[in-house]
mmCIF file with all atom_site columns, C-alpha atoms and ligand atoms in Angstrom:
data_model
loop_
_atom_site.group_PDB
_atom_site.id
_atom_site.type_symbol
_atom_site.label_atom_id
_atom_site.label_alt_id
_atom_site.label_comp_id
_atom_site.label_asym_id
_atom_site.label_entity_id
_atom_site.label_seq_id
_atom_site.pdbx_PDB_ins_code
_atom_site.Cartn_x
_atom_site.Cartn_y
_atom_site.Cartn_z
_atom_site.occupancy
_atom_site.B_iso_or_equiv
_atom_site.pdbx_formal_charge
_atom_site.auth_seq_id
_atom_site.auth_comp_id
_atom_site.auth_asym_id
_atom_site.auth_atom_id
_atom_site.pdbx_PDB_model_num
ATOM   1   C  CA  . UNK A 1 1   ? -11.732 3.087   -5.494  1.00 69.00 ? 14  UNK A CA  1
ATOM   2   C  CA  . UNK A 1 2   ? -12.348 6.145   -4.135  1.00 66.00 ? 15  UNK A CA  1
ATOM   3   C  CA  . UNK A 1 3   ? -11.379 7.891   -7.957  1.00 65.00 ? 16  UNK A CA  1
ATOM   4   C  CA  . UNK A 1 4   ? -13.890 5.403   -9.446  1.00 72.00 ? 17  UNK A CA  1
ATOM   5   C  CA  . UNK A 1 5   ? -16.253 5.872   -6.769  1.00 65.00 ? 18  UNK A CA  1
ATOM   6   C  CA  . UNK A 1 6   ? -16.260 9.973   -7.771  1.00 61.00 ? 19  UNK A CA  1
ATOM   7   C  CA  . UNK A 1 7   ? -15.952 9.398   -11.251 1.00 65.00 ? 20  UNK A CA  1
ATOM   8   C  CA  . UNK A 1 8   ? -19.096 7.209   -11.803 1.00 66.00 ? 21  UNK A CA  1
ATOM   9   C  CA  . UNK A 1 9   ? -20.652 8.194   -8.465  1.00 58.00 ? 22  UNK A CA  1
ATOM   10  C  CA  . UNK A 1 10  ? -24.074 10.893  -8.872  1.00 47.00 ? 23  UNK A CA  1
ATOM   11  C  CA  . UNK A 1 11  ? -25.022 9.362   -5.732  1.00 55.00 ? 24  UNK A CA  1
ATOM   12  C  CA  . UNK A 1 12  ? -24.695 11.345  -2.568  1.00 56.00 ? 25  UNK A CA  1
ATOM   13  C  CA  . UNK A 1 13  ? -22.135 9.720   -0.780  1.00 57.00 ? 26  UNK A CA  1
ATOM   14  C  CA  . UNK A 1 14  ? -19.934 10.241  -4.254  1.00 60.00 ? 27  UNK A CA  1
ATOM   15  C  CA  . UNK A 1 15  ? -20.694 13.895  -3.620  1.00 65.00 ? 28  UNK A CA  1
ATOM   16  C  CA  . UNK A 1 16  ? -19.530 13.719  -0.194  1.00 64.00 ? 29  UNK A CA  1
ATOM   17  C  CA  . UNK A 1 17  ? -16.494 12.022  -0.656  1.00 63.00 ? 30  UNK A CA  1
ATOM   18  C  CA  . UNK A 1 18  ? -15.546 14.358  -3.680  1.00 64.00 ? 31  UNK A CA  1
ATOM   19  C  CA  . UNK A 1 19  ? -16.248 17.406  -1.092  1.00 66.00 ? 32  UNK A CA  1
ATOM   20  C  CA  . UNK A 1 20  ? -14.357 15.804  1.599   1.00 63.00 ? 33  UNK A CA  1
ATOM   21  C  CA  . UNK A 1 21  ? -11.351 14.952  -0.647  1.00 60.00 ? 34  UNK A CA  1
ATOM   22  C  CA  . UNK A 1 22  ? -11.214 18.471  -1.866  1.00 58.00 ? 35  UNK A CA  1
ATOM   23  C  CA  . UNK A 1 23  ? -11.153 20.356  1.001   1.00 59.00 ? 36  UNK A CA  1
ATOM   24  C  CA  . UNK A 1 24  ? -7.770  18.239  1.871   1.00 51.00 ? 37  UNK A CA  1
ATOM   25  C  CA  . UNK A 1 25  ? -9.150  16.000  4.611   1.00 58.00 ? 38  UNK A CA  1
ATOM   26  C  CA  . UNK A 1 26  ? -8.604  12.764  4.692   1.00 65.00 ? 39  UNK A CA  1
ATOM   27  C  CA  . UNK A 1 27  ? -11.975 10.454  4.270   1.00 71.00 ? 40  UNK A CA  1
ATOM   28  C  CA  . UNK A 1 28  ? -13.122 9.006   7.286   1.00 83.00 ? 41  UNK A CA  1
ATOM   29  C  CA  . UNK A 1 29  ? -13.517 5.367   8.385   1.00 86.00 ? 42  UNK A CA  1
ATOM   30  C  CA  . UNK A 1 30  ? -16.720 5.337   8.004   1.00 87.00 ? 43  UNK A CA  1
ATOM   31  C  CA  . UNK A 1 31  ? -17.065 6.303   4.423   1.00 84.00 ? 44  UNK A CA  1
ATOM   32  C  CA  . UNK A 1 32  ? -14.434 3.978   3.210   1.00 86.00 ? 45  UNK A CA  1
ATOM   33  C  CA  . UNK A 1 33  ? -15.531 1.424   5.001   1.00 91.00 ? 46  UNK A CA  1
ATOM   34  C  CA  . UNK A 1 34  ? -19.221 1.896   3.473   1.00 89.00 ? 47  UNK A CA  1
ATOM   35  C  CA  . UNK A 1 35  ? -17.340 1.637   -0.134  1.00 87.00 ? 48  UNK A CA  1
ATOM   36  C  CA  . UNK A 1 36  ? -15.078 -1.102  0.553   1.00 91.00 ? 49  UNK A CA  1
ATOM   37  C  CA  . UNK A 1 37  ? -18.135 -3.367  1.291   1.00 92.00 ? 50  UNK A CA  1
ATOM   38  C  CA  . UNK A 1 38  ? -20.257 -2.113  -1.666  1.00 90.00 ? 51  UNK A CA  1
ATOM   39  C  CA  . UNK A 1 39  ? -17.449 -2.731  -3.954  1.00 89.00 ? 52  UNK A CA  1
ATOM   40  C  CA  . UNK A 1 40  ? -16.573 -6.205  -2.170  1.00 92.00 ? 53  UNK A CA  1
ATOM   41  C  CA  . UNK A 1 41  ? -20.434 -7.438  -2.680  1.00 92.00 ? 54  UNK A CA  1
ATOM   42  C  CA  . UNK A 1 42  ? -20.323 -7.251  -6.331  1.00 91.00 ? 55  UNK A CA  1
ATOM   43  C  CA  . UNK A 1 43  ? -20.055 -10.657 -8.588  1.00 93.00 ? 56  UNK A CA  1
ATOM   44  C  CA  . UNK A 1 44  ? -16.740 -10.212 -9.551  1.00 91.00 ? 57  UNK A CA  1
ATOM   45  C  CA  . UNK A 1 45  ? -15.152 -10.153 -5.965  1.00 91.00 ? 58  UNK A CA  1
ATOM   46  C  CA  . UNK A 1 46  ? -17.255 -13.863 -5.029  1.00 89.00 ? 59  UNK A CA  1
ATOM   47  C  CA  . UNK A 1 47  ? -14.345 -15.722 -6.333  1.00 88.00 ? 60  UNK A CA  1
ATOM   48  C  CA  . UNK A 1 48  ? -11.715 -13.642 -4.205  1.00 89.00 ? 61  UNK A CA  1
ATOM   49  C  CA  . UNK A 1 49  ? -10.043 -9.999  -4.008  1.00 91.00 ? 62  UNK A CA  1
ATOM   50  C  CA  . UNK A 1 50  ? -6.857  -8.347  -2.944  1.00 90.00 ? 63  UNK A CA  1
ATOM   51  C  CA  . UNK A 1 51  ? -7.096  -5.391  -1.139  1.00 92.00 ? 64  UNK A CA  1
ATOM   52  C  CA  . UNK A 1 52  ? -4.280  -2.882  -1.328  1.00 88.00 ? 65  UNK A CA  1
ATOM   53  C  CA  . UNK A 1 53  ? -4.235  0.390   0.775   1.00 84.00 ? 66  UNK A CA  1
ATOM   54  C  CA  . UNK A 1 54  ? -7.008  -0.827  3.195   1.00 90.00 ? 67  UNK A CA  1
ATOM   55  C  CA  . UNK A 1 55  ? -7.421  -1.449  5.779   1.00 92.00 ? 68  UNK A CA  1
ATOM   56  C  CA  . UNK A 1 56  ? -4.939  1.812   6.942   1.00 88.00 ? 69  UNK A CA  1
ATOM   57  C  CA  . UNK A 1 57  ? -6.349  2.159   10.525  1.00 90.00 ? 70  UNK A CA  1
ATOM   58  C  CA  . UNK A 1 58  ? -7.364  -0.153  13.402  1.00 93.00 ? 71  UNK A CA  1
ATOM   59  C  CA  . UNK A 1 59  ? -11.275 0.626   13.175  1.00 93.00 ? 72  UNK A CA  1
ATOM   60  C  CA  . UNK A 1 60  ? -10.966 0.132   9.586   1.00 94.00 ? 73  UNK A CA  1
ATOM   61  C  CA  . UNK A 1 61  ? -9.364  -3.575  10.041  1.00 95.00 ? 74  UNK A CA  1
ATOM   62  C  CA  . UNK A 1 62  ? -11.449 -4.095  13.112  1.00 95.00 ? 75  UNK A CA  1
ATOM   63  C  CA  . UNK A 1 63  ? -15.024 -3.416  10.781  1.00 95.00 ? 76  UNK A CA  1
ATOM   64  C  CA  . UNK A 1 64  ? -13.756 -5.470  8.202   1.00 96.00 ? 77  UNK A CA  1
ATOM   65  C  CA  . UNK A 1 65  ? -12.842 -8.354  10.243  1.00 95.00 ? 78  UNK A CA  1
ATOM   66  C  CA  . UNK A 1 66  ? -16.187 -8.092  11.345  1.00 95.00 ? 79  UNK A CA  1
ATOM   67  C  CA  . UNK A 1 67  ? -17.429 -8.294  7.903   1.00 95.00 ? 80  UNK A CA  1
ATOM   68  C  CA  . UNK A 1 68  ? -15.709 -10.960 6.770   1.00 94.00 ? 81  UNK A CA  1
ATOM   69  C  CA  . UNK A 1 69  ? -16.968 -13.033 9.792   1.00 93.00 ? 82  UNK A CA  1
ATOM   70  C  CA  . UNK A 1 70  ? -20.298 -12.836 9.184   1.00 95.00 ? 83  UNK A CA  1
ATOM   71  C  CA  . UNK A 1 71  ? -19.638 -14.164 5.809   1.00 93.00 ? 84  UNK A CA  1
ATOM   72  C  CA  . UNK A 1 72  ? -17.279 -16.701 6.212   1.00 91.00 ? 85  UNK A CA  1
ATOM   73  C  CA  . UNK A 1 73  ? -14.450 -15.522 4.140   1.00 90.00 ? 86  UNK A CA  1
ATOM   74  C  CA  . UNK A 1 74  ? -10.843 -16.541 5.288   1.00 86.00 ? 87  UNK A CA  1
ATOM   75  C  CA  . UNK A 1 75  ? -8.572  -13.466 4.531   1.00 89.00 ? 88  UNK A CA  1
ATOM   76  C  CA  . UNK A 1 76  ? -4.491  -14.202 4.525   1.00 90.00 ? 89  UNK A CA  1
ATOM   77  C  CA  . UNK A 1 77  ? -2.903  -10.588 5.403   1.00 93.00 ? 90  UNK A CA  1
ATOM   78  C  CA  . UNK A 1 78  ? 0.677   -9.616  3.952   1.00 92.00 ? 91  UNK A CA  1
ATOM   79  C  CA  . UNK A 1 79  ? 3.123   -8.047  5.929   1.00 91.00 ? 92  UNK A CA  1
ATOM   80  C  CA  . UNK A 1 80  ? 5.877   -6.546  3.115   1.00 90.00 ? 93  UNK A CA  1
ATOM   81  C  CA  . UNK A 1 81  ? 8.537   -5.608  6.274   1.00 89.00 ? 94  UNK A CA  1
ATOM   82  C  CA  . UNK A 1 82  ? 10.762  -3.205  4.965   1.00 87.00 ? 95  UNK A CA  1
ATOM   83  C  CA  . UNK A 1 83  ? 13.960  -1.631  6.589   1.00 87.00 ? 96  UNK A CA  1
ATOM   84  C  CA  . UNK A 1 84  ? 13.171  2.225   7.742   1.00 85.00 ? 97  UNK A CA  1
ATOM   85  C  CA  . UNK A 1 85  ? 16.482  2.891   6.216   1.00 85.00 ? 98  UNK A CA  1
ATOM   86  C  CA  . UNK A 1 86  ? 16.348  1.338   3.004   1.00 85.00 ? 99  UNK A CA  1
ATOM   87  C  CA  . UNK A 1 87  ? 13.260  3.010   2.378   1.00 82.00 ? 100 UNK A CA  1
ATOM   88  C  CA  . UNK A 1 88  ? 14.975  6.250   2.840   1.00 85.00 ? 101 UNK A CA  1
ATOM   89  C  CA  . UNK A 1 89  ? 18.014  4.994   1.099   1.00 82.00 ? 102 UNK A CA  1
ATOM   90  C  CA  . UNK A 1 90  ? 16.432  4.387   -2.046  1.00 80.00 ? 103 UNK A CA  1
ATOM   91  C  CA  . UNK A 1 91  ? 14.592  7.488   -1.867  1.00 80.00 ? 104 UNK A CA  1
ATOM   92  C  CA  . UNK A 1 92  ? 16.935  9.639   -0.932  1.00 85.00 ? 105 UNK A CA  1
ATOM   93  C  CA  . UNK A 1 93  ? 18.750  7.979   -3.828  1.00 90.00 ? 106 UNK A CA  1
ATOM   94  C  CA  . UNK A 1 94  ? 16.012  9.325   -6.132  1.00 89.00 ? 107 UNK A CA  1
ATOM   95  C  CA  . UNK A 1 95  ? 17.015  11.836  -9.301  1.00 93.00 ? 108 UNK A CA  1
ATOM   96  C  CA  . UNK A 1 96  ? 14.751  13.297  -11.834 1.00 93.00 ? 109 UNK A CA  1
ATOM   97  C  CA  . UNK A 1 97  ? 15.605  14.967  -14.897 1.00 95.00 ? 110 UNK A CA  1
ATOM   98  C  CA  . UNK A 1 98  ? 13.822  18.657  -15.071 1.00 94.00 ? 111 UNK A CA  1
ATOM   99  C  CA  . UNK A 1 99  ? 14.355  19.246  -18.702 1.00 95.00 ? 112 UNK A CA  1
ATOM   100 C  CA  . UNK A 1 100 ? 12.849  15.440  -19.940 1.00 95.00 ? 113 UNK A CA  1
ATOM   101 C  CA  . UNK A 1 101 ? 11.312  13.781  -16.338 1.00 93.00 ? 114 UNK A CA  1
ATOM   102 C  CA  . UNK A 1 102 ? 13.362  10.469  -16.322 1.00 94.00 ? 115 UNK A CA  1
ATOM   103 C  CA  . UNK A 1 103 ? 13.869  8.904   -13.250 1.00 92.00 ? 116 UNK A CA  1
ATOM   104 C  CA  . UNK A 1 104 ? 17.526  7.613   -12.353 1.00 94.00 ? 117 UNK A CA  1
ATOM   105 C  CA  . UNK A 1 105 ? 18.295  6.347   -8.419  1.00 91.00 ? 118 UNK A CA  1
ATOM   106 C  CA  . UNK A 1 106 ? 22.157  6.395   -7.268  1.00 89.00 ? 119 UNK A CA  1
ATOM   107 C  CA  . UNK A 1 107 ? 21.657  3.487   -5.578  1.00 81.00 ? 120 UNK A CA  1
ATOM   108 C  CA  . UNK A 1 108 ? 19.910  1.198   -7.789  1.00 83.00 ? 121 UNK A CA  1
ATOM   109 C  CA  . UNK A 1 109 ? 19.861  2.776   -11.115 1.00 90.00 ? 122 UNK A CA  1
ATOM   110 C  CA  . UNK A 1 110 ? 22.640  5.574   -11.432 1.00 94.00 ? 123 UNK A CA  1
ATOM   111 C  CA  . UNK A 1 111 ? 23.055  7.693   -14.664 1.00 96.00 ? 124 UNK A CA  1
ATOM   112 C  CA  . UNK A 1 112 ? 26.011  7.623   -16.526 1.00 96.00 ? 125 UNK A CA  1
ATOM   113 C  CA  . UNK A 1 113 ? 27.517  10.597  -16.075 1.00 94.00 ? 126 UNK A CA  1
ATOM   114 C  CA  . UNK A 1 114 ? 27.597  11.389  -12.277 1.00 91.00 ? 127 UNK A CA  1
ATOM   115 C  CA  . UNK A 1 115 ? 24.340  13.649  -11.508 1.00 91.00 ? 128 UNK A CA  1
ATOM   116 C  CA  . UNK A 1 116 ? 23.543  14.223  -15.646 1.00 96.00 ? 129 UNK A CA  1
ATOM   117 C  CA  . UNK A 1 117 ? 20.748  12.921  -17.885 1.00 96.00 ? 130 UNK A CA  1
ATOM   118 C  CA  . UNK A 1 118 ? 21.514  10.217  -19.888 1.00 97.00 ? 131 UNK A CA  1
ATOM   119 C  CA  . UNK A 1 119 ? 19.354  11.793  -22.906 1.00 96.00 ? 132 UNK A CA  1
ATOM   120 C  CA  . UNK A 1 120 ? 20.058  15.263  -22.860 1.00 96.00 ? 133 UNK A CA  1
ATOM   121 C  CA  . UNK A 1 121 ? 22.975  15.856  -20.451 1.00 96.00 ? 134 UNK A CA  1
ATOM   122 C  CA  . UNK A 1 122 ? 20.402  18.290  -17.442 1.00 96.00 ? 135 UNK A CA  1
ATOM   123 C  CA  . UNK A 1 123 ? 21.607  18.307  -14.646 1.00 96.00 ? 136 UNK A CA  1
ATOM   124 C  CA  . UNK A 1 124 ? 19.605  16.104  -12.278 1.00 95.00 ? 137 UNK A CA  1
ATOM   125 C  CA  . UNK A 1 125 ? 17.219  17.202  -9.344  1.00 94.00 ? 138 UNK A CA  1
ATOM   126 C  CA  . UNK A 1 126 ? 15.709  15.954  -6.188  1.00 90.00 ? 139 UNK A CA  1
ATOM   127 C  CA  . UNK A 1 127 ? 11.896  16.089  -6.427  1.00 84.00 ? 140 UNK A CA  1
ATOM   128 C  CA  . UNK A 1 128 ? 10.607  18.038  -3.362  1.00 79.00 ? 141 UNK A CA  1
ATOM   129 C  CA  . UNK A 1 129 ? 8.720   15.330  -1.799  1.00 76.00 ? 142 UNK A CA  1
ATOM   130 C  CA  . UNK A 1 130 ? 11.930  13.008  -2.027  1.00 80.00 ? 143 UNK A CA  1
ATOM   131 C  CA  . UNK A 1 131 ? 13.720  14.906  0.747   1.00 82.00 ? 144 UNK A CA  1
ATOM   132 C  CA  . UNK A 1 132 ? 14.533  12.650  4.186   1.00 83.00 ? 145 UNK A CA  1
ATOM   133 C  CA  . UNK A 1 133 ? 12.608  15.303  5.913   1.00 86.00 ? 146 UNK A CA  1
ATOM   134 C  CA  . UNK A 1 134 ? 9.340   14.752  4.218   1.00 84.00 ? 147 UNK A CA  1
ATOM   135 C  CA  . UNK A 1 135 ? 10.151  10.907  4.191   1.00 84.00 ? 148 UNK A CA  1
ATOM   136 C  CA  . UNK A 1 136 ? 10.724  10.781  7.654   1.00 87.00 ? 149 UNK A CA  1
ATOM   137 C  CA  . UNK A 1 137 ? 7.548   12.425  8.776   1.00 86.00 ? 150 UNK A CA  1
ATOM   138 C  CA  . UNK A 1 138 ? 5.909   10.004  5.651   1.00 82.00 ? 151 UNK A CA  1
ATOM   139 C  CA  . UNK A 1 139 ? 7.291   7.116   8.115   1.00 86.00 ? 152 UNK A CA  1
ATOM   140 C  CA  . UNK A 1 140 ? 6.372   8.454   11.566  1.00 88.00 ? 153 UNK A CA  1
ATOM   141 C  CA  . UNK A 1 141 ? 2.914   8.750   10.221  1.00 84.00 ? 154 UNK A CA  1
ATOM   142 C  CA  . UNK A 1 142 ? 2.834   5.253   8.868   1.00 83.00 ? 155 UNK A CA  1
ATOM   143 C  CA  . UNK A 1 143 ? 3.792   3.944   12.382  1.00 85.00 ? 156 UNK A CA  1
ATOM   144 C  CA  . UNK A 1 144 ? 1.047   5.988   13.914  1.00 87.00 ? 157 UNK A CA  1
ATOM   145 C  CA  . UNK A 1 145 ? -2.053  4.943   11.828  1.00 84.00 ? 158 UNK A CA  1
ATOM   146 C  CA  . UNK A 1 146 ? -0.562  1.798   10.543  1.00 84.00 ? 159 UNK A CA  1
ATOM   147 C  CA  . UNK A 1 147 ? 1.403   0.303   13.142  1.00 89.00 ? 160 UNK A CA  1
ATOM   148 C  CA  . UNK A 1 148 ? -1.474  -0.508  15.291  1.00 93.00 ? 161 UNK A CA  1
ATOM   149 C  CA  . UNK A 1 149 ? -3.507  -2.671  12.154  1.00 94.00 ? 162 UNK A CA  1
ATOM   150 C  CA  . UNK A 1 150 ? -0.170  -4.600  12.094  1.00 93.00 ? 163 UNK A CA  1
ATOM   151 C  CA  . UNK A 1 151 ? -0.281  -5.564  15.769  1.00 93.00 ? 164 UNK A CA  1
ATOM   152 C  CA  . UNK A 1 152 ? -4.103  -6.370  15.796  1.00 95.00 ? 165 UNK A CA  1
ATOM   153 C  CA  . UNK A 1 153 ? -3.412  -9.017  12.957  1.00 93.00 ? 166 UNK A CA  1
ATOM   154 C  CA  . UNK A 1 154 ? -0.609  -10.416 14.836  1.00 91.00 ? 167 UNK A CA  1
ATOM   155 C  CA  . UNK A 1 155 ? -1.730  -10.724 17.989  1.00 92.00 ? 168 UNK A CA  1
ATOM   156 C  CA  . UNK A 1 156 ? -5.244  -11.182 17.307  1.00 87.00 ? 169 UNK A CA  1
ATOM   157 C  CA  . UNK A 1 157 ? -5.245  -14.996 15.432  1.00 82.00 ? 170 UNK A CA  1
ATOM   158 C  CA  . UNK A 1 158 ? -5.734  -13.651 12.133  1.00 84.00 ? 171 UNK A CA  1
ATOM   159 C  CA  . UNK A 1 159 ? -3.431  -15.179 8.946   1.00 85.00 ? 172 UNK A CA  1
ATOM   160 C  CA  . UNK A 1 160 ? -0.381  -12.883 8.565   1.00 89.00 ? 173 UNK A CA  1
ATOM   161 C  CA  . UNK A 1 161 ? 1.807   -13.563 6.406   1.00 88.00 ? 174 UNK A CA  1
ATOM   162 C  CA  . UNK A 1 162 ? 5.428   -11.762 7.135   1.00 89.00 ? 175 UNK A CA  1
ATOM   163 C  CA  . UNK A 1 163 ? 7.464   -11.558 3.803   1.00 90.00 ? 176 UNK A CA  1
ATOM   164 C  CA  . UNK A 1 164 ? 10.619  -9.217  3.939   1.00 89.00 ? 177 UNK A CA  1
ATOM   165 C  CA  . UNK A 1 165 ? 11.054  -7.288  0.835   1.00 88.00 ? 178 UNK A CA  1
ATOM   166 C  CA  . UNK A 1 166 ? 14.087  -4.925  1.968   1.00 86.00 ? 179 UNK A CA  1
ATOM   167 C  CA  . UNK A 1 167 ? 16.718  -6.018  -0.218  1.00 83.00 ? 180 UNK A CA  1
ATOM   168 C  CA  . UNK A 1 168 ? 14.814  -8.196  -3.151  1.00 85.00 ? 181 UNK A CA  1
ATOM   169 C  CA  . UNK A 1 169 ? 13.886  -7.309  -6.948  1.00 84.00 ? 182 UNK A CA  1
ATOM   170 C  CA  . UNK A 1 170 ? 9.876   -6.743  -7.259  1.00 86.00 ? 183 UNK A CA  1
ATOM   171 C  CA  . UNK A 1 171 ? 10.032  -9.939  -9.011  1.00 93.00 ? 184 UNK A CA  1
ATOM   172 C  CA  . UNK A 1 172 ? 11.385  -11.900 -6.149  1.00 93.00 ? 185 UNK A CA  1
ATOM   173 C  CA  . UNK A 1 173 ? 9.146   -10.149 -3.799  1.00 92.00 ? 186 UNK A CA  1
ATOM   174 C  CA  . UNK A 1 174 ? 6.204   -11.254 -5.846  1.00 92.00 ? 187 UNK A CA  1
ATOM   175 C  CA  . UNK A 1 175 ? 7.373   -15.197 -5.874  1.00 93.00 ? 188 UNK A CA  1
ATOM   176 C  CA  . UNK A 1 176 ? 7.736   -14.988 -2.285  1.00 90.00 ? 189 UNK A CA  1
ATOM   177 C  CA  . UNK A 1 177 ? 4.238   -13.740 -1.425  1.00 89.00 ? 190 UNK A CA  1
ATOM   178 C  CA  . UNK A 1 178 ? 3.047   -16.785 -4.112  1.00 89.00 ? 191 UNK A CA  1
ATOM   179 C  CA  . UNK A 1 179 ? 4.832   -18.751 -1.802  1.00 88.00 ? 192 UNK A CA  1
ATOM   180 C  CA  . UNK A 1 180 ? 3.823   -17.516 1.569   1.00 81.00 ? 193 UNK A CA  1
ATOM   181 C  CA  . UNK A 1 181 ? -0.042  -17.935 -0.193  1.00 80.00 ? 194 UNK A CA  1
ATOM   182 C  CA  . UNK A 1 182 ? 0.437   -21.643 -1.305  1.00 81.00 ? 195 UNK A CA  1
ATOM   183 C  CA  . UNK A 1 183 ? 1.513   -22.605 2.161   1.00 79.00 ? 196 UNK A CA  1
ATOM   184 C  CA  . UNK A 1 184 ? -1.216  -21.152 3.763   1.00 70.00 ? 197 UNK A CA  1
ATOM   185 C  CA  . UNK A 1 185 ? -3.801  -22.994 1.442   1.00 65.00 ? 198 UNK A CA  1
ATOM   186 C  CA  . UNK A 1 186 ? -2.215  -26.214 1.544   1.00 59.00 ? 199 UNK A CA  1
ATOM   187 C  CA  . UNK A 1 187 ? -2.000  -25.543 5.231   1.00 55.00 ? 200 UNK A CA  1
ATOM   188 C  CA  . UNK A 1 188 ? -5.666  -24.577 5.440   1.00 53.00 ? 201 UNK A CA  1
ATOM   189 C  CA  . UNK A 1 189 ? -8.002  -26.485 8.054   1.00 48.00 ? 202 UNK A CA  1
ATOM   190 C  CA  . UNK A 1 190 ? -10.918 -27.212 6.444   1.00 40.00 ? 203 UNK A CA  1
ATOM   191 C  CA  . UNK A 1 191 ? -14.007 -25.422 8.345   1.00 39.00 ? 204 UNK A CA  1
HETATM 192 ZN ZN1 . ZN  B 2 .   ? 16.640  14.403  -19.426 1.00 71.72 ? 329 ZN  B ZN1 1
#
């Protein structure tokens, strides 16, 4: 959204943003928030919308609660739980080839000649941001900022929907939130 927002955007919050975004900082609450609803009131969101990536703090899920409130729309949040240390399994399991960029994981996906490329026999690399350093600190930030929007939909009577996705294919992961969606709907009291 926030790509969009700069790429189409000659109005001055676009040119904001874009300023904000290149002098590293992250974009505050405010602005996204301001976007989210803009994009949200067009006619192609009436019949429903996911939203992926926000809300990421409490005052962000806290204004849009409010918004959808005053409007009467019924949101059902998803909770993908994942294991802290499958997360860093399968990226610590992460090789790249430097010569031709394929991506190969140990785990999941393992070349097959230990540590080579498939195609042209490189010797595989760990990408830089792949390290469990980086990860961890990835993770301890998630659990700062992110934690607490968890914990306000749990505890605060709002639909959350808790599907684990530590161990299952994408595919299963998806059939499982279908699920999770249906039930709600069919559980649905009528307001
Ligand atoms: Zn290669």
């Amino acid at each position: 959204m926030l790509r969009d927002r700069i790429r189409h955007g000659a109005a001055e919050m676009g040119t904001a943003v874009v300023a904000t975004m290149q002098s590293g900082a992250l974009v505050s609450d405010e602005v996204v928030n301001q976007m989210v609803e803009e994009r949200l009131s067009r006619p192609d969101a009436k019949q429903g919308f996911v939203l992926d990536g926000y809300p990421r703090t409490l005052a962000q899920a806290e204004h849009l609660s409010r918004w959808f409130d005053a409007r009467g729309i019924r949101e059902v949040v998803i909770y993908l739980a994942v294991d802290y240390n499958i997360v860093i399994a399968r990226l610590t399991g992460r090789r790249q080839c430097p010569r031709c960029g394929t991506l190969y994981n140990l785990a999941t996906q393992p070349p097959r000649v230990d540590e080579l490329c498939d195609l042209d026999g490189e010797k595989l690399v760990i990408r830089d941001d792949d390290n469990e350093v980086v990860i961890r600190e990835r993770l301890a930030g998630y659990e700062r900022q992110t934690r607490p929007v968890l914990e306000y939909y749990r505890l605060g009577g709002r639909r959350l929907v808790e599907v684990d996705a530590s161990n299952d294919p994408p595919e299963t992961v998806f059939v499982k939130i279908c699920q999770a969606i249906e039930t709600h709907d069919r559980s649905k009291d009528r307001c």
